[in-house]
XYZ file of N, CA, C and O in Angstrom:
608
model
N 50.289 -0.653 35.690
C 48.896 -0.384 35.799
C 48.264 -0.480 34.413
O 48.784 0.025 33.435
N 47.065 -1.103 34.395
C 46.422 -1.300 33.095
C 45.391 -0.224 32.855
O 44.832 0.367 33.785
N 45.121 0.013 31.628
C 44.144 1.014 31.236
C 42.753 0.401 31.359
O 42.455 -0.619 30.737
N 41.826 1.026 32.131
C 40.491 0.443 32.292
C 39.633 0.590 31.057
O 38.583 -0.039 30.940
N 40.046 1.401 30.077
C 39.224 1.637 28.896
C 39.627 0.765 27.718
O 39.152 0.966 26.616
N 40.464 -0.182 27.928
C 40.886 -1.054 26.832
C 39.843 -2.116 26.612
O 39.208 -2.593 27.562
N 39.607 -2.540 25.404
C 38.630 -3.600 25.129
C 39.127 -4.936 25.685
O 40.308 -5.160 25.816
N 38.179 -5.806 26.046
C 38.590 -7.107 26.591
C 39.283 -7.953 25.527
O 39.183 -7.708 24.329
N 39.965 -8.964 26.013
C 40.689 -9.859 25.103
C 39.696 -10.592 24.221
O 38.544 -10.801 24.564
N 40.132 -11.031 23.053
C 39.263 -11.643 22.060
C 38.715 -12.981 22.525
O 37.622 -13.377 22.155
N 39.400 -13.698 23.373
C 38.958 -15.022 23.782
C 37.995 -15.004 24.959
O 37.337 -15.998 25.236
N 37.861 -13.884 25.614
C 36.977 -13.827 26.804
C 35.529 -13.572 26.394
O 35.269 -12.809 25.466
N 34.579 -14.175 27.105
C 33.171 -13.893 26.788
C 32.794 -12.504 27.286
O 33.470 -11.909 28.116
N 31.706 -11.976 26.787
C 31.230 -10.648 27.178
C 30.790 -10.684 28.649
O 30.313 -11.707 29.137
N 30.933 -9.575 29.367
C 30.495 -9.570 30.761
C 28.968 -9.729 30.854
O 28.238 -9.528 29.892
N 28.494 -10.031 32.059
C 27.070 -10.312 32.253
C 26.204 -9.099 31.930
O 25.127 -9.225 31.382
N 26.680 -7.909 32.236
C 25.860 -6.739 31.976
C 25.673 -6.506 30.484
O 24.673 -5.981 30.038
N 26.628 -6.945 29.693
C 26.510 -6.788 28.253
C 25.455 -7.737 27.694
O 24.730 -7.412 26.753
N 25.358 -8.921 28.267
C 24.328 -9.866 27.817
C 22.932 -9.354 28.169
O 21.975 -9.575 27.453
N 22.807 -8.648 29.272
C 21.511 -8.127 29.697
C 21.010 -7.049 28.743
O 19.815 -6.830 28.631
N 21.915 -6.402 28.029
C 21.497 -5.370 27.086
C 20.641 -5.956 25.976
O 19.822 -5.270 25.395
N 20.826 -7.218 25.656
C 20.051 -7.860 24.597
C 18.869 -8.655 25.143
O 17.802 -8.716 24.531
N 19.053 -9.286 26.283
C 18.026 -10.188 26.812
C 16.825 -9.393 27.365
O 15.674 -9.729 27.083
N 17.067 -8.339 28.098
C 15.974 -7.598 28.724
C 15.066 -6.948 27.684
O 13.840 -7.079 27.749
N 15.579 -6.250 26.677
C 14.659 -5.696 25.668
C 13.907 -6.773 24.895
O 12.740 -6.588 24.530
N 14.543 -7.929 24.653
C 13.867 -9.013 23.943
C 12.704 -9.548 24.773
O 11.621 -9.840 24.243
N 12.909 -9.692 26.071
C 11.823 -10.161 26.934
C 10.690 -9.124 26.992
O 9.512 -9.494 26.992
N 11.022 -7.848 27.040
C 9.997 -6.800 27.051
C 9.171 -6.819 25.779
O 7.947 -6.679 25.807
N 9.820 -6.995 24.627
C 9.116 -7.055 23.351
C 8.178 -8.257 23.310
O 7.026 -8.145 22.877
N 8.658 -9.415 23.802
C 7.817 -10.614 23.824
C 6.614 -10.414 24.745
O 5.502 -10.858 24.445
N 6.810 -9.739 25.855
C 5.718 -9.470 26.791
C 4.641 -8.609 26.140
O 3.451 -8.910 26.217
N 5.041 -7.520 25.508
C 4.066 -6.635 24.871
C 3.369 -7.290 23.690
O 2.183 -7.052 23.443
N 4.076 -8.141 22.970
C 3.420 -8.877 21.888
C 2.393 -9.857 22.445
O 1.322 -10.046 21.860
N 2.690 -10.470 23.579
C 1.739 -11.390 24.212
C 0.493 -10.666 24.690
O -0.623 -11.156 24.566
N 0.671 -9.476 25.243
C -0.489 -8.693 25.690
C -1.336 -8.289 24.493
O -2.572 -8.361 24.527
N -0.701 -7.899 23.415
C -1.447 -7.508 22.216
C -2.211 -8.676 21.627
O -3.350 -8.545 21.184
N -1.615 -9.860 21.634
C -2.292 -11.030 21.083
C -3.421 -11.480 22.004
O -4.469 -11.934 21.548
N -3.239 -11.347 23.307
C -4.276 -11.771 24.248
C -5.420 -10.791 24.316
O -6.524 -11.128 24.722
N -5.192 -9.548 23.930
C -6.228 -8.528 24.004
C -7.258 -8.649 22.905
O -8.364 -8.136 23.001
N -6.941 -9.320 21.825
C -7.908 -9.431 20.732
C -8.837 -10.605 20.990
O -8.459 -11.613 21.556
N -10.099 -10.465 20.580
C -11.077 -11.543 20.752
C -10.906 -12.569 19.655
O -10.761 -12.254 18.475
N -10.956 -13.815 20.071
C -10.872 -14.877 19.070
C -12.255 -15.232 18.532
O -12.377 -15.888 17.518
N -13.320 -14.809 19.229
C -14.677 -15.082 18.774
C -15.277 -13.789 18.235
O -15.041 -12.718 18.778
N -16.093 -13.873 17.215
C -16.689 -12.655 16.656
C -17.773 -12.111 17.585
O -18.404 -12.856 18.326
N -17.959 -10.822 17.527
C -19.013 -10.183 18.319
C -20.340 -10.318 17.596
O -20.468 -9.971 16.430
N -21.340 -10.798 18.324
C -22.681 -10.930 17.761
C -23.616 -9.919 18.411
O -24.765 -10.212 18.725
N -23.131 -8.719 18.611
C -23.932 -7.700 19.269
C -24.909 -7.013 18.316
O -25.806 -6.302 18.750
N -24.744 -7.197 17.028
C -25.609 -6.530 16.056
C -26.994 -7.157 16.088
O -27.156 -8.370 16.185
N -28.039 -6.313 16.020
C -29.408 -6.803 16.035
C -29.777 -7.261 14.628
O -29.293 -6.710 13.633
N -30.657 -8.240 14.548
C -31.090 -8.658 13.205
C -31.858 -7.531 12.530
O -32.535 -6.736 13.180
N -31.769 -7.484 11.227
C -32.366 -6.385 10.463
C -33.883 -6.435 10.483
O -34.540 -5.405 10.531
N -34.457 -7.607 10.472
C -35.920 -7.707 10.409
C -36.434 -8.271 11.729
O -36.772 -9.442 11.834
N -36.506 -7.457 12.743
C -37.036 -7.911 14.021
C -38.553 -7.864 13.982
O -39.144 -6.921 13.464
N -39.183 -8.884 14.519
C -40.636 -8.948 14.493
C -41.187 -8.499 15.843
O -40.621 -8.808 16.883
N -42.300 -7.813 15.809
C -42.954 -7.372 17.036
C -43.684 -8.544 17.659
O -44.378 -9.297 16.979
N -43.542 -8.684 18.949
C -44.208 -9.759 19.674
C -45.025 -9.155 20.798
O -44.657 -8.119 21.348
N -46.110 -9.825 21.162
C -46.913 -9.297 22.269
C -46.153 -9.460 23.600
O -45.409 -10.416 23.794
N -46.365 -8.510 24.501
C -45.729 -8.579 25.815
C -46.796 -8.636 26.882
O -47.937 -8.195 26.681
N -46.458 -9.161 28.018
C -47.400 -9.258 29.135
C -46.872 -8.409 30.287
O -45.698 -8.446 30.612
N -47.773 -7.640 30.885
C -47.414 -6.820 32.031
C -48.163 -7.345 33.241
O -49.382 -7.510 33.203
N -47.448 -7.601 34.302
C -48.053 -8.122 35.523
C -48.052 -7.013 36.552
O -47.022 -6.403 36.822
N -49.217 -6.744 37.142
C -49.342 -5.730 38.177
C -49.910 -6.395 39.412
O -50.953 -7.051 39.348
N -49.238 -6.238 40.530
C -49.706 -6.827 41.789
C -50.136 -5.702 42.713
O -49.432 -4.704 42.878
N -51.316 -5.850 43.319
C -51.828 -4.865 44.260
C -51.887 -5.508 45.627
O -52.461 -6.585 45.779
N -51.298 -4.848 46.609
C -51.306 -5.393 47.965
C -51.987 -4.391 48.880
O -51.859 -3.179 48.701
N -52.707 -4.905 49.840
C -53.368 -4.060 50.817
C -52.612 -4.189 52.125
O -52.360 -5.299 52.593
N -52.270 -3.058 52.701
C -51.542 -3.080 53.971
C -52.506 -3.398 55.093
O -53.587 -2.816 55.193
N -52.122 -4.339 55.933
C -52.957 -4.695 57.076
C -52.377 -4.037 58.313
O -51.159 -3.967 58.474
N -53.242 -3.534 59.177
C -52.723 -2.904 60.399
C -52.085 -3.966 61.288
O -52.593 -5.074 61.432
N -50.956 -3.594 61.850
C -50.258 -4.528 62.733
C -50.620 -4.201 64.169
O -50.995 -3.074 64.500
N -50.494 -5.181 65.013
C -50.817 -4.995 66.427
C -49.776 -4.086 67.069
O -48.597 -4.139 66.746
N -50.224 -3.223 67.961
C -49.294 -2.332 68.656
C -48.496 -3.151 69.669
O -49.054 -4.032 70.331
N -47.224 -2.878 69.783
C -46.419 -3.652 70.730
C -46.804 -3.333 72.172
O -47.115 -2.196 72.516
N -46.798 -4.340 72.978
C -47.104 -4.197 74.393
C -45.865 -3.652 75.104
O -44.755 -4.079 74.816
N -46.040 -2.732 76.038
C -44.868 -2.259 76.779
C -44.339 -3.361 77.700
O -45.086 -4.212 78.167
N -43.063 -3.331 77.908
C -42.432 -4.333 78.772
C -42.877 -4.103 80.210
O -43.071 -2.962 80.635
N -43.050 -5.170 80.979
C -43.470 -4.994 82.369
C -42.359 -4.325 83.179
O -41.184 -4.533 82.943
N -42.768 -3.498 84.119
C -41.820 -2.794 84.968
C -41.500 -3.674 86.166
O -42.401 -4.182 86.836
N -40.222 -3.840 86.418
C -39.784 -4.666 87.532
C -39.283 -3.742 88.633
O -38.439 -2.892 88.412
N -39.836 -3.893 89.809
C -39.429 -3.087 90.944
C -38.804 -4.005 91.984
O -39.400 -5.022 92.354
N -37.637 -3.629 92.440
C -36.941 -4.436 93.440
C -37.044 -3.706 94.773
O -36.678 -2.534 94.886
N -37.557 -4.393 95.775
C -37.713 -3.807 97.091
C -36.621 -4.349 98.003
O -36.387 -5.550 98.061
N -35.957 -3.436 98.694
C -34.898 -3.827 99.617
C -35.369 -3.491 101.020
O -35.787 -2.368 101.299
N -35.294 -4.473 101.888
C -35.689 -4.243 103.272
C -34.440 -3.952 104.086
O -33.438 -4.646 103.986
N -34.510 -2.904 104.888
C -33.393 -2.505 105.732
C -33.846 -2.595 107.172
O -34.906 -2.082 107.537
N -33.045 -3.253 107.992
C -33.370 -3.368 109.400
C -32.603 -2.303 110.163
O -31.382 -2.205 110.047
N -33.325 -1.484 110.910
C -32.715 -0.410 111.674
C -32.796 -0.770 113.144
O -33.861 -1.109 113.657
N -31.655 -0.710 113.785
C -31.614 -0.991 115.215
C -31.438 0.337 115.940
O -30.499 1.088 115.663
N -32.335 0.630 116.856
C -32.266 1.879 117.603
C -32.357 1.535 119.082
O -33.280 0.866 119.523
N -31.351 1.978 119.806
C -31.336 1.739 121.245
C -31.637 3.057 121.936
O -30.981 4.065 121.681
N -32.634 3.039 122.786
C -33.022 4.245 123.498
C -32.592 4.074 124.951
O -32.923 3.091 125.593
N -31.823 5.027 125.429
C -31.395 5.014 126.836
C -31.725 6.369 127.438
O -32.138 7.303 126.748
N -31.473 6.481 128.686
C -31.737 7.751 129.368
C -30.786 8.800 128.836
O -29.631 8.521 128.513
N -31.261 10.021 128.727
C -30.437 11.103 128.218
C -29.345 11.418 129.227
O -29.569 11.379 130.425
N -28.140 11.725 128.729
C -27.076 12.052 129.667
C -27.382 13.360 130.389
O -28.191 14.169 129.934
N -26.704 13.541 131.493
C -26.891 14.764 132.271
C -26.455 15.943 131.441
O -25.912 15.797 130.350
N -26.607 17.121 131.933
C -26.279 18.336 131.195
C -24.858 18.257 130.669
O -23.952 17.747 131.318
N -24.675 18.770 129.469
C -23.368 18.729 128.808
C -22.366 19.532 129.612
O -22.616 20.669 130.006
N -21.204 18.932 129.879
C -20.195 19.610 130.694
C -19.464 20.679 129.901
O -18.782 21.504 130.478
N -19.527 20.641 128.566
C -18.887 21.660 127.745
C -17.402 21.423 127.570
O -16.693 22.273 127.063
N -16.885 20.281 127.986
C -15.451 20.026 127.876
C -15.034 19.628 126.467
O -13.880 19.737 126.115
N -15.981 19.168 125.666
C -15.601 18.735 124.328
C -15.353 19.900 123.402
O -14.604 19.789 122.446
N -15.967 21.035 123.632
C -15.744 22.216 122.821
C -16.380 22.121 121.439
O -16.092 22.919 120.576
N -17.192 21.133 121.162
C -17.884 21.013 119.878
C -17.012 20.510 118.755
O -17.399 20.563 117.606
N -15.810 20.030 119.021
C -14.941 19.559 117.949
C -14.847 18.047 117.909
O -14.002 17.501 117.222
N -15.674 17.364 118.616
C -15.616 15.896 118.652
C -16.108 15.297 117.363
O -16.969 15.839 116.681
N -15.587 14.127 116.995
C -15.980 13.472 115.752
C -17.217 12.639 115.924
O -17.931 12.362 114.981
N -17.532 12.204 117.141
C -18.679 11.339 117.366
C -19.914 12.151 117.649
O -19.868 13.307 118.032
N -21.068 11.543 117.489
C -22.321 12.228 117.742
C -22.839 11.870 119.122
O -22.318 11.010 119.820
N -23.878 12.528 119.514
C -24.465 12.232 120.806
C -25.469 11.112 120.680
O -25.872 10.714 119.604
N -25.898 10.561 121.772
C -26.908 9.512 121.782
C -26.316 8.160 121.460
O -25.141 8.015 121.162
N -27.177 7.133 121.520
C -26.699 5.784 121.278
C -27.293 5.174 120.012
O -27.298 3.976 119.855
N -27.821 5.998 119.120
C -28.348 5.503 117.849
C -27.163 5.291 116.912
O -26.258 6.119 116.835
N -27.171 4.150 116.202
C -26.069 3.863 115.282
C -26.658 3.461 113.941
O -27.529 2.596 113.863
N -26.215 4.134 112.889
C -26.621 3.772 111.533
C -25.409 3.174 110.843
O -24.351 3.789 110.790
N -25.578 1.979 110.305
C -24.458 1.301 109.639
C -24.034 2.032 108.367
O -22.863 2.112 108.048
N -25.003 2.588 107.648
C -24.702 3.347 106.430
C -25.825 4.342 106.196
O -26.780 4.411 106.970
N -25.685 5.140 105.152
C -26.674 6.183 104.883
C -28.020 5.611 104.461
O -29.059 6.233 104.675
N -28.011 4.425 103.850
C -29.287 3.809 103.474
C -30.103 3.512 104.725
O -31.325 3.715 104.751
N -29.444 3.071 105.796
C -30.149 2.801 107.047
C -30.638 4.107 107.666
O -31.748 4.175 108.208
N -29.839 5.170 107.575
C -30.258 6.462 108.125
C -31.438 7.028 107.337
O -32.370 7.601 107.915
N -31.429 6.850 106.006
C -32.555 7.318 105.191
C -33.818 6.532 105.501
O -34.914 7.091 105.535
N -33.663 5.215 105.697
C -34.823 4.378 106.000
C -35.451 4.792 107.336
O -36.660 4.696 107.513
N -34.625 5.272 108.259
C -35.142 5.702 109.556
C -35.657 7.136 109.494
O -36.225 7.636 110.465
N -35.432 7.827 108.361
C -35.907 9.190 108.208
C -35.052 10.204 108.961
O -35.526 11.266 109.328
N -33.794 9.877 109.204
C -32.930 10.739 110.011
C -31.945 11.552 109.175
O -31.074 12.199 109.735
N -32.040 11.523 107.858
C -31.061 12.249 107.048
C -31.521 13.673 106.825
O -32.724 13.919 106.732
N -30.661 14.636 106.728
C -29.230 14.561 106.981
C -28.935 14.535 108.484
O -29.662 15.120 109.274
N -27.889 13.844 108.869
C -27.490 13.714 110.268
C -26.375 14.718 110.517
O -25.335 14.674 109.865
N -26.586 15.632 111.462
C -25.581 16.663 111.749
C -24.738 16.260 112.944
O -25.164 15.463 113.782
N -23.533 16.831 112.997
C -22.630 16.557 114.115
C -23.329 16.995 115.404
O -23.848 18.087 115.510
N -23.359 16.086 116.377
C -24.038 16.348 117.646
C -25.403 15.688 117.706
O -25.950 15.496 118.790
N -26.004 15.345 116.571
C -27.293 14.657 116.559
C -27.081 13.185 116.902
O -26.026 12.610 116.658
N -28.114 12.541 117.464
C -28.004 11.102 117.722
C -27.850 10.350 116.393
O -28.553 10.639 115.431
N -26.914 9.445 116.329
C -26.687 8.640 115.136
C -25.603 9.181 114.234
O -25.202 8.515 113.279
N -25.090 10.399 114.488
C -24.021 10.938 113.651
C -22.735 10.161 113.926
O -22.390 9.852 115.059
N -22.036 9.816 112.837
C -20.716 9.183 112.949
C -19.894 9.646 111.753
O -20.438 10.028 110.704
N -18.593 9.626 111.884
C -17.726 10.155 110.826
C -17.812 9.327 109.544
O -17.558 9.852 108.461
N -18.177 8.056 109.627
C -18.280 7.253 108.393
C -19.503 7.654 107.556
O -19.594 7.315 106.384
N -20.442 8.412 108.129
C -21.590 8.903 107.363
C -21.296 10.250 106.701
O -22.020 10.676 105.818
N -20.230 10.925 107.141
C -19.883 12.263 106.647
C -18.638 12.149 105.778
O -17.516 12.316 106.241
N -18.835 11.881 104.510
C -17.685 11.608 103.639
C -16.900 12.862 103.255
O -15.736 12.776 102.922
N -17.508 14.045 103.283
C -16.755 15.244 102.944
C -16.292 16.008 104.177
O -15.617 17.020 104.055
N -16.622 15.546 105.386
C -16.091 16.114 106.619
C -16.627 17.491 106.946
O -15.987 18.242 107.681
N -17.829 17.849 106.453
C -18.355 19.183 106.726
C -19.284 19.222 107.940
O -19.854 20.249 108.238
N -19.425 18.085 108.640
C -20.263 18.058 109.842
C -21.684 17.653 109.561
O -22.502 17.583 110.474
N -22.010 17.344 108.312
C -23.364 16.912 107.958
C -23.233 15.555 107.269
O -22.637 15.446 106.190
N -23.767 14.511 107.899
C -23.682 13.154 107.344
C -24.851 12.862 106.429
O -25.953 13.353 106.633
N -24.614 12.064 105.416
C -25.635 11.619 104.459
C -26.316 12.817 103.791
O -27.533 12.837 103.625
N -25.541 13.814 103.391
C -26.125 15.003 102.772
C -26.086 14.962 101.256
O -26.392 15.936 100.606
N -25.736 13.838 100.668
C -25.718 13.726 99.215
C -26.836 12.812 98.769
O -27.332 12.012 99.546
N -27.185 12.911 97.500
C -28.171 12.128 96.782
C -28.983 11.265 97.588
O -29.815 10.585 97.564
């Protein structure tokens, strides 16, 4: 086993890390010298004012403007859209006296009036439509409380 602390043989070149000990500091020194040389101005500063400055006349320009009233903006025209709803109402003879067999729990309404949707029922002036009234149907009662078209 060889001793790791022995110096290298005389004929071998120095290891790479040993060469870096000289090259890296030399490059750093050259870099800082370059920054120092580049930081100085090669042209003289002419910021000093001449000793005998002469007074010269100056001109001042003043502009006066008068504000003119602008026209008031016209309001945008209001557009109203009218929707026509056709209501079909069939009138027939009233049924005979209620037999009472339904017990009031039926989903359909009485009579033969049919409203396709709540807009048609509102147009006919029949809202709110209650269970048992002519024109009541379960599709008009979305919350199932027995009163159709009772919202907005």
